[in-house]
mmCIF file with all atom_site columns, C-alpha atoms in Angstrom:
data_model
loop_
_atom_site.group_PDB
_atom_site.id
_atom_site.type_symbol
_atom_site.label_atom_id
_atom_site.label_alt_id
_atom_site.label_comp_id
_atom_site.label_asym_id
_atom_site.label_entity_id
_atom_site.label_seq_id
_atom_site.pdbx_PDB_ins_code
_atom_site.Cartn_x
_atom_site.Cartn_y
_atom_site.Cartn_z
_atom_site.occupancy
_atom_site.B_iso_or_equiv
_atom_site.pdbx_formal_charge
_atom_site.auth_seq_id
_atom_site.auth_comp_id
_atom_site.auth_asym_id
_atom_site.auth_atom_id
_atom_site.pdbx_PDB_model_num
ATOM 1  C CA . MET A 1 1  ? 27.588 -12.138 55.534 1.00 0.00 ? 171 MET A CA 1
ATOM 2  C CA . THR A 1 2  ? 28.065 -9.361  57.719 1.00 0.00 ? 172 THR A CA 1
ATOM 3  C CA . ASP A 1 3  ? 24.535 -8.934  59.237 1.00 0.00 ? 173 ASP A CA 1
ATOM 4  C CA . THR A 1 4  ? 25.035 -11.605 62.154 1.00 0.00 ? 174 THR A CA 1
ATOM 5  C CA . PRO A 1 5  ? 25.385 -9.946  65.390 1.00 0.00 ? 175 PRO A CA 1
ATOM 6  C CA . THR A 1 6  ? 28.706 -10.599 67.173 1.00 0.00 ? 176 THR A CA 1
ATOM 7  C CA . HIS A 1 7  ? 27.003 -12.095 70.312 1.00 0.00 ? 177 HIS A CA 1
ATOM 8  C CA . ILE A 1 8  ? 25.331 -14.825 68.000 1.00 0.00 ? 178 ILE A CA 1
ATOM 9  C CA . LYS A 1 9  ? 28.620 -15.621 66.235 1.00 0.00 ? 179 LYS A CA 1
ATOM 10 C CA . GLN A 1 10 ? 30.155 -16.029 69.639 1.00 0.00 ? 180 GLN A CA 1
ATOM 11 C CA . LEU A 1 11 ? 27.364 -18.379 70.577 1.00 0.00 ? 181 LEU A CA 1
ATOM 12 C CA . GLN A 1 12 ? 27.647 -20.285 67.268 1.00 0.00 ? 182 GLN A CA 1
ATOM 13 C CA . LEU A 1 13 ? 31.528 -20.894 68.045 1.00 0.00 ? 183 LEU A CA 1
ATOM 14 C CA . LYS A 1 14 ? 30.570 -21.880 71.521 1.00 0.00 ? 184 LYS A CA 1
ATOM 15 C CA . ILE A 1 15 ? 28.274 -24.594 70.413 1.00 0.00 ? 185 ILE A CA 1
ATOM 16 C CA . TRP A 1 16 ? 30.655 -25.513 67.473 1.00 0.00 ? 186 TRP A CA 1
ATOM 17 C CA . LEU A 1 17 ? 33.563 -26.019 69.805 1.00 0.00 ? 187 LEU A CA 1
ATOM 18 C CA . SER A 1 18 ? 31.589 -27.750 72.425 1.00 0.00 ? 188 SER A CA 1
ATOM 19 C CA . LYS A 1 19 ? 31.323 -30.606 69.818 1.00 0.00 ? 189 LYS A CA 1
ATOM 20 C CA . SER A 1 20 ? 33.723 -33.298 69.528 1.00 0.00 ? 190 SER A CA 1
ATOM 21 C CA . PRO A 1 21 ? 36.296 -33.254 66.669 1.00 0.00 ? 191 PRO A CA 1
ATOM 22 C CA . MET A 1 22 ? 34.417 -36.555 65.191 1.00 0.00 ? 192 MET A CA 1
ATOM 23 C CA . GLU A 1 23 ? 31.099 -34.741 65.261 1.00 0.00 ? 193 GLU A CA 1
ATOM 24 C CA . ARG A 1 24 ? 32.378 -31.489 63.743 1.00 0.00 ? 194 ARG A CA 1
ATOM 25 C CA . LEU A 1 25 ? 34.137 -33.700 60.987 1.00 0.00 ? 195 LEU A CA 1
ATOM 26 C CA . LYS A 1 26 ? 30.802 -35.882 60.433 1.00 0.00 ? 196 LYS A CA 1
ATOM 27 C CA . GLN A 1 27 ? 28.871 -32.408 60.103 1.00 0.00 ? 197 GLN A CA 1
ATOM 28 C CA . MET A 1 28 ? 31.643 -30.775 57.762 1.00 0.00 ? 198 MET A CA 1
ATOM 29 C CA . MET A 1 29 ? 31.301 -33.720 55.487 1.00 0.00 ? 199 MET A CA 1
ATOM 30 C CA . GLU A 1 30 ? 27.497 -33.822 55.550 1.00 0.00 ? 200 GLU A CA 1
ATOM 31 C CA . ASP A 1 31 ? 27.534 -30.221 54.524 1.00 0.00 ? 201 ASP A CA 1
ATOM 32 C CA . ASN A 1 32 ? 30.084 -30.585 52.154 1.00 0.00 ? 202 ASN A CA 1
ATOM 33 C CA . THR A 1 33 ? 28.155 -33.551 50.266 1.00 0.00 ? 203 THR A CA 1
ATOM 34 C CA . ALA A 1 34 ? 25.119 -31.243 50.433 1.00 0.00 ? 204 ALA A CA 1
ATOM 35 C CA . LEU A 1 35 ? 26.865 -28.416 48.735 1.00 0.00 ? 205 LEU A CA 1
ATOM 36 C CA . ASN A 1 36 ? 28.252 -30.718 46.178 1.00 0.00 ? 206 ASN A CA 1
ATOM 37 C CA . ALA A 1 37 ? 24.825 -32.129 45.377 1.00 0.00 ? 207 ALA A CA 1
ATOM 38 C CA . PHE A 1 38 ? 23.400 -28.475 45.246 1.00 0.00 ? 208 PHE A CA 1
ATOM 39 C CA . TRP A 1 39 ? 25.814 -27.308 42.685 1.00 0.00 ? 209 TRP A CA 1
ATOM 40 C CA . THR A 1 40 ? 25.640 -30.344 40.475 1.00 0.00 ? 210 THR A CA 1
ATOM 41 C CA . ALA A 1 41 ? 21.740 -29.734 40.294 1.00 0.00 ? 211 ALA A CA 1
ATOM 42 C CA . THR A 1 42 ? 22.605 -26.149 39.467 1.00 0.00 ? 212 THR A CA 1
ATOM 43 C CA . LYS A 1 43 ? 24.918 -26.947 36.707 1.00 0.00 ? 213 LYS A CA 1
ATOM 44 C CA . GLU A 1 44 ? 22.406 -29.463 35.276 1.00 0.00 ? 214 GLU A CA 1
ATOM 45 C CA . GLN A 1 45 ? 19.574 -26.764 35.355 1.00 0.00 ? 215 GLN A CA 1
ATOM 46 C CA . LYS A 1 46 ? 21.824 -24.336 33.846 1.00 0.00 ? 216 LYS A CA 1
ATOM 47 C CA . LYS A 1 47 ? 22.688 -26.728 31.061 1.00 0.00 ? 217 LYS A CA 1
ATOM 48 C CA . LYS A 1 48 ? 18.983 -27.600 30.430 1.00 0.00 ? 218 LYS A CA 1
ATOM 49 C CA . ALA A 1 49 ? 18.021 -24.125 30.455 1.00 0.00 ? 219 ALA A CA 1
ATOM 50 C CA . LEU A 1 50 ? 20.640 -23.069 27.798 1.00 0.00 ? 220 LEU A CA 1
ATOM 51 C CA . SER A 1 51 ? 19.789 -26.027 25.449 1.00 0.00 ? 221 SER A CA 1
ATOM 52 C CA . THR A 1 52 ? 16.256 -25.084 25.439 1.00 0.00 ? 222 THR A CA 1
ATOM 53 C CA . ASN A 1 53 ? 16.959 -21.469 24.793 1.00 0.00 ? 223 ASN A CA 1
ATOM 54 C CA . GLN A 1 54 ? 18.866 -22.206 21.700 1.00 0.00 ? 224 GLN A CA 1
#
């Protein structure tokens, strides 16, 4: 993604770094869990779609 202005990226980094390492770790783990759930659901939908098309 290259459409985010530099000043916004700098602000996001400043906010991120202002959090404690524990807060950043917690957020990363929550984001990772959500991403894994999304990919699992996507794979299931794809399998279902392929099985109904055959």
